Coordinates of C-alpha atoms (C1' of nucleotides) in Angstrom, one line a residue:
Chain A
X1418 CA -2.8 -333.0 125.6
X1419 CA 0.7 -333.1 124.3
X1420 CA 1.4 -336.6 123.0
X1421 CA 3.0 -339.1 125.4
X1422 CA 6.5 -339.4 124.3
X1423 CA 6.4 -342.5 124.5
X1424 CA 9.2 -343.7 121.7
X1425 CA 11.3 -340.5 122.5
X1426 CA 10.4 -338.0 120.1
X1427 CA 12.4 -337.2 117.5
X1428 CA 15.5 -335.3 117.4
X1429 CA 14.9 -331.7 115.1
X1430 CA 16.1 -331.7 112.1
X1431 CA 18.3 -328.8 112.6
X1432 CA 19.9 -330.4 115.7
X1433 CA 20.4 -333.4 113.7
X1434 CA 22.8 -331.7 111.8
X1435 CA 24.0 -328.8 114.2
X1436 CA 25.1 -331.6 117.1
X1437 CA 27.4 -333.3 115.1
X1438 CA 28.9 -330.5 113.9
X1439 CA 29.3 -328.2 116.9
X1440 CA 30.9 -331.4 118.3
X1441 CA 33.2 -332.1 115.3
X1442 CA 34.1 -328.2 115.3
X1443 CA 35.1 -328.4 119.7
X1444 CA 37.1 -331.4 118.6
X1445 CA 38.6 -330.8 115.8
X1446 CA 39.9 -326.6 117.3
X1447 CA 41.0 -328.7 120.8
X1448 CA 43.2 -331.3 118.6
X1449 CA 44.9 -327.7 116.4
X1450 CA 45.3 -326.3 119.9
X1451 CA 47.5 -329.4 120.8
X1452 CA 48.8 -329.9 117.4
X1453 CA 50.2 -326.0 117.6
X1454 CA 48.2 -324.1 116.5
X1455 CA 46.3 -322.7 118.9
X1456 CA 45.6 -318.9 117.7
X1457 CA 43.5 -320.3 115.3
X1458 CA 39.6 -319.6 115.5
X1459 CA 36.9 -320.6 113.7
X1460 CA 35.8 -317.8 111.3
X1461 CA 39.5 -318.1 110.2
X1462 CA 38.6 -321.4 108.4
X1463 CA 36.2 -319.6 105.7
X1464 CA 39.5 -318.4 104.5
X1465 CA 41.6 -321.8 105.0
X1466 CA 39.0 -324.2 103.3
X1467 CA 38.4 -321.3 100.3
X1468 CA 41.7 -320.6 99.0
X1469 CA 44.1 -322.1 96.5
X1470 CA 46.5 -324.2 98.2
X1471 CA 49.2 -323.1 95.6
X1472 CA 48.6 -320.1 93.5
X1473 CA 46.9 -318.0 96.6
X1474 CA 43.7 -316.3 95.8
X1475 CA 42.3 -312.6 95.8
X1476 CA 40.5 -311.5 98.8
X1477 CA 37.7 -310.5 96.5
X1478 CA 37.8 -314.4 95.6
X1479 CA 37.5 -315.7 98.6
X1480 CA 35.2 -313.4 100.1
X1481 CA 32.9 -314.7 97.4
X1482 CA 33.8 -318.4 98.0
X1483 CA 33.1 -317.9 101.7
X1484 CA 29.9 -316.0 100.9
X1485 CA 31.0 -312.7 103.0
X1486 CA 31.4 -309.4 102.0
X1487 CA 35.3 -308.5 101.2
X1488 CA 35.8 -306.4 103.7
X1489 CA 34.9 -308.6 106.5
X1490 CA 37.0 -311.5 104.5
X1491 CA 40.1 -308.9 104.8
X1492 CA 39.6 -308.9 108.1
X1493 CA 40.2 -312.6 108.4
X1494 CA 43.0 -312.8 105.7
X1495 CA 44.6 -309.5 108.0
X1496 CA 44.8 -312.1 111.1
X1497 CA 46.1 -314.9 109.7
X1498 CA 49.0 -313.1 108.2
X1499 CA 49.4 -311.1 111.6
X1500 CA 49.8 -315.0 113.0
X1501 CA 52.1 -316.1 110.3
X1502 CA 49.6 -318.1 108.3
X1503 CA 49.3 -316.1 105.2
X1504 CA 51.4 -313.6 103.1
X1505 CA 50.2 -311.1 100.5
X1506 CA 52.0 -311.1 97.1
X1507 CA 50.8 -308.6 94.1
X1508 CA 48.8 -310.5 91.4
X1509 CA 50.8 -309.7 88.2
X1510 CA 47.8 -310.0 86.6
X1511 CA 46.5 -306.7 87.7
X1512 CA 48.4 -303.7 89.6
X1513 CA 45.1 -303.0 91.7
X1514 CA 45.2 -306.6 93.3
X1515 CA 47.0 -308.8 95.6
X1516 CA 47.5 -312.7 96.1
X1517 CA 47.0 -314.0 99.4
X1518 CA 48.8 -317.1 100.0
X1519 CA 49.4 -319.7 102.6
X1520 CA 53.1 -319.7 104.2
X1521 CA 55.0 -322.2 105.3
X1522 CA 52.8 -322.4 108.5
X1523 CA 49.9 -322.1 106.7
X1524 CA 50.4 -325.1 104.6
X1525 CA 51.4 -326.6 108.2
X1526 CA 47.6 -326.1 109.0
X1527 CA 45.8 -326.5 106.0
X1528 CA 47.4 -330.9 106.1
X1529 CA 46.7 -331.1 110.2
X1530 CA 43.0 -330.2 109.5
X1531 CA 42.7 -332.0 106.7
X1532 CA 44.3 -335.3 108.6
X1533 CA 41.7 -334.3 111.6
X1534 CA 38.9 -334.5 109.6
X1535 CA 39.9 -337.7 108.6
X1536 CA 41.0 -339.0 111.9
X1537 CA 37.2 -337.9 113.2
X1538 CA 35.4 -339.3 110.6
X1539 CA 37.3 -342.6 111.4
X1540 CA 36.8 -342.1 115.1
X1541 CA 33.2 -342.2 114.5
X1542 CA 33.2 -344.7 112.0
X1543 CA 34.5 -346.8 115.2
X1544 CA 32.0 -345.9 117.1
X1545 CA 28.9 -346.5 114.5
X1546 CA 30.5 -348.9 112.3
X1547 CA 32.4 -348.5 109.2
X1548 CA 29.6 -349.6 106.5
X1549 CA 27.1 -346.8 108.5
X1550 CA 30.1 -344.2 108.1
X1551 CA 30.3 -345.1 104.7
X1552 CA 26.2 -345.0 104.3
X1553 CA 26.4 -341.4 105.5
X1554 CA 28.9 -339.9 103.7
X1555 CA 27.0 -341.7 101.0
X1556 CA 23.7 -339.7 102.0
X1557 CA 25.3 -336.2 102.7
X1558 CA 27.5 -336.3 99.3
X1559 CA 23.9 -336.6 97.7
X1560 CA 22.2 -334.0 99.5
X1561 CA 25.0 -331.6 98.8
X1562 CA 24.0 -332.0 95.6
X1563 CA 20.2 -332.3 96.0
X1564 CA 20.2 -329.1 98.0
X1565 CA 17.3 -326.8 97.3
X1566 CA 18.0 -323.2 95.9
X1567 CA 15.9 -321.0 97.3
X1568 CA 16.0 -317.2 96.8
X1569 CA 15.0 -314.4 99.6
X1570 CA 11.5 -314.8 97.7
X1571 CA 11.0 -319.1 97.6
Chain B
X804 CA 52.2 -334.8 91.1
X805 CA 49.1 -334.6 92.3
X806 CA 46.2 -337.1 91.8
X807 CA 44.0 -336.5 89.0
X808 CA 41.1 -335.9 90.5
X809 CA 39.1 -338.3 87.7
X810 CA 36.3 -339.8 90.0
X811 CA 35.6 -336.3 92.0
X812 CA 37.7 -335.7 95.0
X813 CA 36.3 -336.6 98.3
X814 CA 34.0 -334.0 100.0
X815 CA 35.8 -333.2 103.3
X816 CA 34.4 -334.3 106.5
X817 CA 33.7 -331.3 108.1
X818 CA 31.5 -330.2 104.7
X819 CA 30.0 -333.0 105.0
X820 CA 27.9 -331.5 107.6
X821 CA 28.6 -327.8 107.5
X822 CA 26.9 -327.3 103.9
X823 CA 23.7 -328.7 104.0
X824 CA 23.6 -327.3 107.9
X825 CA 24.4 -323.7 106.7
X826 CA 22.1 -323.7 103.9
X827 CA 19.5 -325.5 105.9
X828 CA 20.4 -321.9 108.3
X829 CA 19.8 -319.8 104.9
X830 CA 16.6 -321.1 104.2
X831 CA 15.3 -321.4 107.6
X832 CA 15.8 -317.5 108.6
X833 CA 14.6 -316.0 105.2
X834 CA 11.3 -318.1 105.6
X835 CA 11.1 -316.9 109.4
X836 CA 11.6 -313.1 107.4
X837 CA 8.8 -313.2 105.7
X838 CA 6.8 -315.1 108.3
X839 CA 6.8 -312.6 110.4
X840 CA 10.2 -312.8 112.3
X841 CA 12.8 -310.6 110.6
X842 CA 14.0 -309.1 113.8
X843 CA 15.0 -313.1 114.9
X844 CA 18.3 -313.9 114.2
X845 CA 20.8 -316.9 114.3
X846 CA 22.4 -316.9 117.6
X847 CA 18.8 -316.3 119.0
X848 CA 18.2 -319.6 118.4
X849 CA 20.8 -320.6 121.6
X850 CA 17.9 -319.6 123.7
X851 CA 14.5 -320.7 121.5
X852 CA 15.8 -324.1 121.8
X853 CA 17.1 -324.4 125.2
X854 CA 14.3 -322.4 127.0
X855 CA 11.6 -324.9 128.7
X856 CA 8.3 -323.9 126.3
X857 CA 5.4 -324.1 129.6
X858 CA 7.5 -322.6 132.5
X859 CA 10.5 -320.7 131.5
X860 CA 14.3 -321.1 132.3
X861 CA 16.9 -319.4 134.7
X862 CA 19.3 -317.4 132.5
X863 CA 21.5 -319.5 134.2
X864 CA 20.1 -322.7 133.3
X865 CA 20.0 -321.7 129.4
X866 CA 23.8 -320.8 129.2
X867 CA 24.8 -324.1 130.7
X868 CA 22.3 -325.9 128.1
X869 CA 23.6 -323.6 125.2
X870 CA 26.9 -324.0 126.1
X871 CA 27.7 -320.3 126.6
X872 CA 28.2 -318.1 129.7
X873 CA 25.6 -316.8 131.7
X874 CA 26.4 -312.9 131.1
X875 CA 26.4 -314.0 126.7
X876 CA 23.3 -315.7 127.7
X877 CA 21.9 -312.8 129.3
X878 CA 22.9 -310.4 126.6
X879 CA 20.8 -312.9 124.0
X880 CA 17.8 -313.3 127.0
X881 CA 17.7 -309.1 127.1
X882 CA 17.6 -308.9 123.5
X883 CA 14.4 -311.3 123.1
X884 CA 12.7 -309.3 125.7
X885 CA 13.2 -306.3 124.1
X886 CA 11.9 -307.7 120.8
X887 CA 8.7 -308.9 122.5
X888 CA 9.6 -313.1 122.4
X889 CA 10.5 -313.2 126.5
X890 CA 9.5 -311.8 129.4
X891 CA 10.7 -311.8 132.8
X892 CA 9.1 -313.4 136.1
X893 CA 10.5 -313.6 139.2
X894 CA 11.1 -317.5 140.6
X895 CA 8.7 -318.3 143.4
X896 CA 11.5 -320.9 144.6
X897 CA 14.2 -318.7 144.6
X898 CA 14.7 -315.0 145.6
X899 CA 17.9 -314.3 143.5
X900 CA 16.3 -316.1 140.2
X901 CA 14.1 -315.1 137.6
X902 CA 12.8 -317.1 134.7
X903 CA 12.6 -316.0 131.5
X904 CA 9.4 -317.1 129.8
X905 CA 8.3 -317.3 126.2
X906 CA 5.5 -314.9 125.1
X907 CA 2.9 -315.1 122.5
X908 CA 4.9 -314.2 120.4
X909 CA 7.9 -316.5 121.7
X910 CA 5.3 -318.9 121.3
X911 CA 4.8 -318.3 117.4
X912 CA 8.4 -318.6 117.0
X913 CA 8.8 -321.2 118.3
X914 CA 6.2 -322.8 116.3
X915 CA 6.9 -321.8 113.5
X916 CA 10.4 -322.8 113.3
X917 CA 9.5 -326.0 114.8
X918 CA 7.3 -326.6 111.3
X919 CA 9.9 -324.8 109.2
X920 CA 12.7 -327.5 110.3
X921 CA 9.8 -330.4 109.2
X922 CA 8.9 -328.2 105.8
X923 CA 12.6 -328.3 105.0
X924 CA 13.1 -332.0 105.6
X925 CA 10.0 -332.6 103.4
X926 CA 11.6 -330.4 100.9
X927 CA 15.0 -332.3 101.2
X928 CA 13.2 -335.7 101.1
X929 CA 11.8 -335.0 97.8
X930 CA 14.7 -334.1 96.2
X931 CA 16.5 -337.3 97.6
X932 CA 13.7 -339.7 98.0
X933 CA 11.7 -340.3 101.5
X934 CA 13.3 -343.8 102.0
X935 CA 16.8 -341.9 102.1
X936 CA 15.5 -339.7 103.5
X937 CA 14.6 -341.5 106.4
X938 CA 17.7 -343.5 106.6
X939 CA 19.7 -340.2 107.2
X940 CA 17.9 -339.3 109.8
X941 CA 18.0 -342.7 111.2
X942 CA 22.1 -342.6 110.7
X943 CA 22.3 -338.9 112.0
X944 CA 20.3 -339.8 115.2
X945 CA 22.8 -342.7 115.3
X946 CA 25.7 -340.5 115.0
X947 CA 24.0 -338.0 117.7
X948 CA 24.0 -340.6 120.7
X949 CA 27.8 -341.5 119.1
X950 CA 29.8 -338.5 119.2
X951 CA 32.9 -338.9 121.3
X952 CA 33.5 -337.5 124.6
X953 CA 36.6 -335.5 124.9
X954 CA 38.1 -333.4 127.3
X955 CA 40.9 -330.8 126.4
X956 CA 43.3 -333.5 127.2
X957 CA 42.5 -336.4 124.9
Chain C
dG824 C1' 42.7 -293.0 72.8
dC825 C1' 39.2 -291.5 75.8
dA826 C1' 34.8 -291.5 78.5
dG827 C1' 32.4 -294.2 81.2
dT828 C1' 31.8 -298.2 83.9
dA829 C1' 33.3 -302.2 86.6
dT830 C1' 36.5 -304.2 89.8
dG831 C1' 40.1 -304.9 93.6
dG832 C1' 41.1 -303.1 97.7
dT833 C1' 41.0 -299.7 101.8
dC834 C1' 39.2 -296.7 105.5
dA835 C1' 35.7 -295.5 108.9
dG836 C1' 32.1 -296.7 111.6
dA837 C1' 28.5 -299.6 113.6
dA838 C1' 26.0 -303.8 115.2
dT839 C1' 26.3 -308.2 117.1
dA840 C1' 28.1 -311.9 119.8
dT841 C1' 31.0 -313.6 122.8
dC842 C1' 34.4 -313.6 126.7
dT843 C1' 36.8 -312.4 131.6
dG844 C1' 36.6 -310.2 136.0
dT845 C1' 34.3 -308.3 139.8
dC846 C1' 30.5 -307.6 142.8
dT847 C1' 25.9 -308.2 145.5
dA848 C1' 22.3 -310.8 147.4
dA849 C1' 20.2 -314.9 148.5
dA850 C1' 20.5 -319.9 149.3
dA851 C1' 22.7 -324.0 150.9
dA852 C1' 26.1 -326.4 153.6
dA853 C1' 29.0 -327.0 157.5
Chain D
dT967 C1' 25.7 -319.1 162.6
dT968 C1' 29.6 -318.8 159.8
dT969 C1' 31.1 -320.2 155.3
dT970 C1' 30.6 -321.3 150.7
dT971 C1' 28.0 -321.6 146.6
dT972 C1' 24.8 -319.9 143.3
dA973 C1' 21.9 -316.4 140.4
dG974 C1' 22.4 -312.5 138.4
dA975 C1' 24.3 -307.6 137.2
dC976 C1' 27.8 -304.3 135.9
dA977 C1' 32.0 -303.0 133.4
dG978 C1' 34.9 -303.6 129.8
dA979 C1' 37.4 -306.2 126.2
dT980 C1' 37.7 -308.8 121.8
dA981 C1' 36.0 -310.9 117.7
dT982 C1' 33.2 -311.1 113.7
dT983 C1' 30.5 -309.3 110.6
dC984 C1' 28.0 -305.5 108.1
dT985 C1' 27.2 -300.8 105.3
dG986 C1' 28.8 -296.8 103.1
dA987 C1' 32.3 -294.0 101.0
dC988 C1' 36.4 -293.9 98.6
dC989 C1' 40.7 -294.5 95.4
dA990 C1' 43.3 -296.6 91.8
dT991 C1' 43.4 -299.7 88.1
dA992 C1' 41.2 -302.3 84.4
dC993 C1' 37.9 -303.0 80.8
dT994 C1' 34.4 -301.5 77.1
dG995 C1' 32.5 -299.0 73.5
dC996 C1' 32.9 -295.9 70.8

DNA sequence: GCAGTATGGTCAGAATATCTGTCTAAAAAA
DNA sequence: TTTTTTAGACAGATATTCTGACCATACTGC
């Protein structure tokens, strides 16, 4: 009863994605810590990975980006301009809405990550070889595109 | 100013993993819905896959696996029981202990997400093809034994 | 141009998920 | 046996998300 494991069995498959990216996330809020920034959380990056880098974007806009409702996406875009990341501007487009967009700081933050991400990804690639690095990205760029819609009913 | 993006701008790292993880997430907990689980949700999972499935775990031992402190543990442990997945027995080897144990029920779960994970990598694997399939579990199994140590400092 | 509807945003309140700090009792170590 | 460590509980705080109700502006179809 219960198979011998004898070749270790295999890993899940939602660890196999969860493990590297809990351990990317530690890494990668521990190196914005050091690189000052270090009132920044997680949830805040549904709003720093969603929004226009130059023109700002409408709450409503990234709350649908992030896939969150808007008011919980205000809440987000409320702390980062508490902590000097963001600044609200009215959309001329329309007297009802507002522009968030990324001050001085927040354009700060938005490069560091995105230099992070690289530097981790080349970190690993050190550590499982560059070709394999470049295999996997290879892989994951297709599944993003291969993933499966799937409504509430299949 | 400004690249033009002709051949599709890189994917960042950090999606890379996070999107097909978080729609893998999705899928996973509307199929456990209508399977029978709707009460289950994600941060549940800190203790389904932690908990030892024959004899239980200390509260204590489950935080340190999940990562998390014993009193978030507890709060997750207290809401399983409540919802009929754990129960509590006290530790014949220590006085101060209990274990927390997986029900019937817990059981189920468990087994059911456990064939849910493999359902999903079939599903994946025939939108991509097996054989890459099977090489991107093969590099992400890689990656898992991989991952960098770091400390706060470095 | 107006009635009706849709949209951008806010306010209030709740549930969930995590943390820190403090404390008790039992176990382990000195 | 005294001291220290460990397992867990209790109290309270903070963060992250949701639902529901609302207001003001914009858009649509007469």
């Amino acid at each position: 009863m219960d198979e011998i494991d004898g070749p270790a069995r295999q890993i899940t498959f939602g660890a196999l994605f969860r493990e590297p990216y809990s351990h990317y996330l530690g890494w990668l809020y521990a190196r914005l810590q050091e690189r000052g920034f270090p009132d920044i959380r997680v949830a805040h990056s549904a709003v720093v990975r969603t929004i226009d880098a130059e023109k700002g974007s409408r709450v409503t806009t990234l709350a649908e980006r992030a896939g969150m409702t808007k008011q919980s996406m205000a809440y987000l875009v409320d702390s980062l301009i508490d902590l000097d990341y963001l600044e609200i501007v009215p959309d001329p487009k329309d007297k009802r809405a507002k522009l968030a967009r990324l001050t001085r700081r927040g354009r700060k933050l938005m490069a560091t990550a995105a230099a992070l991400g690289a530097e981790y990804e080349a970190l690993l690639a050190g550590r499982i070889g560059a070709d394999k690095m470049a295999e996997l990205r290879r892989l994951l760029t297709r599944v993003a595109t291969a993933l499966p819609d799937w409504k509430p009913g299949e």
